[in-house]
XYZ file of C-alpha atoms in Angstrom:
266
model
C -7.939 -5.443 -9.924
C -4.980 -6.811 -10.505
C -4.455 -10.540 -11.864
C -0.680 -10.471 -13.297
C 2.615 -9.826 -14.136
C 1.988 -5.863 -13.822
C 4.302 -4.337 -15.828
C 2.172 -1.281 -14.491
C 4.585 -1.696 -11.865
C 7.061 -2.286 -13.238
C 7.230 1.320 -15.533
C 5.968 3.456 -11.641
C 9.690 3.813 -10.725
C 8.653 6.129 -7.659
C 8.197 4.898 -4.265
C 3.810 4.410 -3.618
C 2.273 4.904 0.098
C -1.003 5.390 0.227
C -4.438 3.829 2.495
C -6.406 1.151 0.826
C -9.993 -0.166 1.488
C -10.899 -3.576 0.567
C -8.244 -4.718 -0.220
C -8.982 -7.471 -3.358
C -6.202 -8.196 -5.405
C -5.841 -11.758 -7.249
C -1.858 -13.624 -7.803
C 0.244 -10.999 -9.963
C 4.639 -10.411 -9.036
C 6.487 -7.767 -10.336
C 10.513 -6.735 -9.073
C 8.889 -4.033 -6.343
C 9.047 -4.570 -2.926
C 5.246 -4.616 -1.441
C 4.342 -3.735 2.099
C 0.836 -4.116 3.491
C 0.019 -2.290 7.162
C -3.072 -3.556 8.595
C -5.136 -0.469 10.135
C -8.295 -2.053 9.902
C -10.526 -5.457 9.684
C -8.844 -8.540 8.301
C -7.605 -9.271 5.187
C -5.889 -12.875 3.837
C -2.508 -12.315 2.795
C -1.062 -15.355 0.667
C 2.881 -15.045 -0.054
C 4.506 -17.773 -2.161
C 1.958 -20.598 -1.353
C 2.030 -19.305 2.774
C -1.452 -17.584 3.909
C -1.776 -15.767 6.771
C -4.542 -13.059 7.978
C -3.188 -9.743 8.450
C -5.038 -8.273 12.307
C -4.897 -4.813 12.641
C -1.067 -4.173 13.487
C 0.269 -6.748 11.630
C 2.155 -7.131 8.213
C 3.159 -8.661 5.500
C 6.192 -8.029 3.181
C 6.594 -9.444 -0.591
C 9.635 -9.374 -1.991
C 10.658 -8.896 -5.621
C 9.298 -11.252 -8.125
C 7.900 -12.824 -4.992
C 3.831 -14.338 -5.945
C 1.298 -12.811 -3.610
C -2.500 -12.100 -3.406
C -4.617 -9.990 -1.164
C -8.594 -10.723 0.051
C -10.038 -8.917 2.103
C -12.161 -10.159 5.306
C -15.337 -7.996 5.235
C -14.424 -4.308 5.201
C -11.013 -2.911 5.837
C -8.455 -0.463 5.992
C -4.663 -0.706 5.096
C -1.942 1.172 4.630
C 0.123 -0.237 0.633
C 3.590 0.650 0.416
C 5.418 -0.070 -2.901
C 8.930 0.176 -3.015
C 10.737 0.364 -6.614
C 14.270 -2.145 -5.802
C 16.242 1.023 -7.497
C 15.781 3.412 -5.306
C 16.716 1.749 -2.413
C 20.572 0.499 -3.661
C 21.891 -0.274 -0.394
C 18.695 -2.136 0.384
C 19.103 -3.987 -2.588
C 23.029 -4.893 -2.543
C 22.346 -5.826 1.018
C 19.226 -8.283 0.038
C 20.955 -9.190 -3.484
C 20.875 -13.621 -3.882
C 17.965 -13.127 -0.608
C 15.396 -13.316 0.692
C 13.044 -12.295 3.338
C 13.157 -15.323 5.665
C 9.360 -14.895 6.899
C 6.787 -13.001 5.367
C 4.394 -11.884 7.878
C 5.409 -9.893 11.177
C 2.765 -9.690 14.105
C 1.723 -6.748 16.118
C 4.208 -5.227 18.287
C 6.583 -2.102 18.881
C 8.737 -2.956 15.137
C 5.182 -2.875 14.259
C 4.294 0.170 15.110
C 7.672 1.445 14.293
C 6.804 0.344 10.994
C 3.165 2.569 10.876
C 4.256 5.713 11.939
C 6.470 5.452 8.937
C 4.382 4.207 6.915
C 1.871 7.131 7.698
C 4.777 10.052 7.303
C 5.345 7.917 3.638
C 1.481 8.569 2.712
C 1.421 12.321 3.894
C 5.076 12.322 1.470
C 3.211 10.495 -1.245
C 3.673 12.671 -4.641
C 5.877 15.590 -2.826
C 9.107 16.264 -4.885
C 11.306 15.796 -2.532
C 12.654 11.732 -2.327
C 15.428 11.589 -0.127
C 12.518 12.274 2.791
C 10.425 9.219 1.073
C 13.527 7.026 1.293
C 14.622 7.621 4.184
C 11.292 6.134 5.840
C 11.244 3.405 3.506
C 15.130 2.465 4.142
C 13.669 2.712 7.495
C 10.851 0.358 7.056
C 12.797 -2.296 4.869
C 15.582 -2.409 7.877
C 13.383 -2.860 10.901
C 11.604 -5.482 8.520
C 14.869 -6.668 7.734
C 15.524 -7.059 11.264
C 12.513 -8.243 12.563
C 12.088 -11.213 9.763
C 16.220 -12.183 8.449
C 17.215 -12.097 5.117
C 18.593 -15.687 4.111
C 19.054 -17.556 0.920
C 16.149 -17.753 -1.581
C 15.540 -21.402 -1.072
C 15.550 -23.655 -3.726
C 12.018 -24.635 -4.828
C 9.892 -25.509 -8.089
C 7.070 -23.892 -6.644
C 7.506 -19.914 -6.634
C 9.143 -20.477 -10.188
C 6.146 -22.646 -11.662
C 3.706 -20.041 -10.282
C 5.253 -17.597 -12.587
C 5.659 -19.608 -15.739
C 1.909 -20.026 -15.549
C 1.477 -16.210 -14.911
C 3.377 -14.947 -17.561
C 1.745 -17.657 -19.986
C -1.906 -16.936 -19.007
C -1.280 -13.312 -19.704
C -0.323 -13.583 -22.997
C -2.664 -16.500 -24.162
C -5.769 -15.542 -22.302
C -7.553 -14.402 -24.854
C -6.867 -17.828 -26.663
C -9.761 -20.801 -26.082
C -8.027 -22.352 -23.172
C -8.659 -24.619 -20.115
C -7.128 -26.583 -17.063
C -6.705 -29.659 -19.233
C -4.938 -27.675 -22.090
C -2.718 -25.425 -19.564
C -1.590 -28.673 -17.927
C -0.599 -30.215 -21.217
C 1.687 -27.570 -21.663
C 2.891 -27.424 -18.624
C 3.624 -31.638 -18.946
C 1.145 -31.590 -15.780
C -1.821 -33.300 -14.475
C -4.913 -31.292 -14.530
C -6.170 -32.644 -11.374
C -2.416 -31.640 -9.897
C -2.186 -28.194 -12.097
C -5.971 -27.553 -10.159
C -4.730 -28.192 -7.297
C -1.864 -26.011 -7.454
C -3.818 -23.420 -8.630
C -5.864 -23.370 -5.823
C -3.187 -24.283 -2.776
C -0.164 -22.194 -4.139
C -1.909 -19.320 -5.658
C -5.075 -19.535 -3.449
C -6.983 -19.143 -6.947
C -9.456 -21.114 -8.825
C -8.276 -21.864 -12.267
C -11.771 -20.066 -13.943
C -11.871 -16.878 -11.797
C -8.091 -16.318 -12.440
C -8.667 -16.625 -16.681
C -12.406 -14.968 -15.800
C -10.584 -11.773 -14.403
C -7.667 -11.088 -16.775
C -10.398 -11.602 -19.452
C -12.885 -8.997 -17.362
C -9.678 -7.003 -17.271
C -9.192 -6.543 -21.116
C -12.931 -6.329 -21.368
C -13.249 -2.899 -19.463
C -10.647 -1.238 -20.880
C -12.104 -1.687 -24.246
C -15.051 -0.577 -22.740
C -13.126 2.327 -22.205
C -11.348 2.960 -25.152
C -14.024 1.758 -27.621
C -17.746 2.442 -28.603
C -17.759 -1.738 -29.402
C -21.519 -2.960 -28.468
C -20.805 -5.069 -25.292
C -21.836 -8.774 -27.321
C -18.571 -7.936 -29.465
C -16.591 -6.978 -26.592
C -17.525 -10.208 -24.481
C -16.063 -12.655 -27.787
C -13.009 -10.475 -28.502
C -11.916 -10.510 -24.437
C -12.047 -14.169 -24.458
C -15.331 -15.163 -23.310
C -17.791 -17.948 -25.156
C -20.858 -16.411 -24.501
C -22.407 -13.408 -22.976
C -23.761 -14.795 -19.978
C -20.326 -15.723 -18.938
C -19.235 -12.272 -19.641
C -21.977 -10.442 -17.689
C -21.328 -12.940 -14.976
C -17.477 -12.610 -14.654
C -17.158 -9.111 -15.560
C -19.850 -8.117 -12.276
C -17.966 -10.487 -10.251
C -14.885 -8.880 -10.957
C -15.756 -5.414 -10.830
C -19.284 -5.150 -8.648
C -20.571 -4.009 -11.494
C -22.486 -5.029 -15.024
C -21.000 -4.274 -17.984
C -23.512 -2.737 -19.140
C -23.165 -0.229 -16.142
C -19.519 -0.355 -16.183
C -19.941 1.163 -19.405
C -22.696 3.488 -18.983
C -20.883 5.604 -15.827
C -18.267 5.378 -18.372
C -19.891 6.969 -21.284
C -20.490 9.681 -17.723
C -16.713 10.203 -16.775
C -18.024 8.746 -13.577
């Protein structure tokens, strides 16, 4: 479960392509290119405030620092492709100062070509022949550039505001924080910021904040032997009941059961 500026993605300098089931990912951004090819079921994808339901054969592409989130609608399977821009310098030069004009590709011949290349990347994933992976990655980016187009980055404050909010929350989620304090800090009315959070980021403020705190709690459970009550308070929750409910919603398992499974190494 990711819901933040993804430092892990920034540090992982390799092309990564794999089959993903039940894609649930809250608003986040990073410098890498991120593509979804929908194989089965439907996934709601939101990129820079624009939402589309991906159906089998359809594709989404998030460019560098585009704010994006995914939510599976039932049982789903998809191919997830992560491409560090530094590994595709020719594309980076072509796309400098530009972004994809559109972020979604409908089912069709271009999508089938992308699927063939992506499936080869799944097979190549982790193998020590980076040139092969780069070749398929360039092919996919070439098709997407041709079909979706590259244009000048739009001058809009919405994306910048979304990034600023996500970075701020990543740095302050352990503090006593609510939508009123966030709004004051950014100079907005709390009702406006609440609407912005839901419409642009596709996720309510409280849910997002609880996800960040639950992620922190999961790390503490993995790395320490502290009582769950202590972990709840150290993770920013005001009481254990809220912690239990938020953690269960985030991971589909109670903190107690998670701790038991972690202790068993399962």
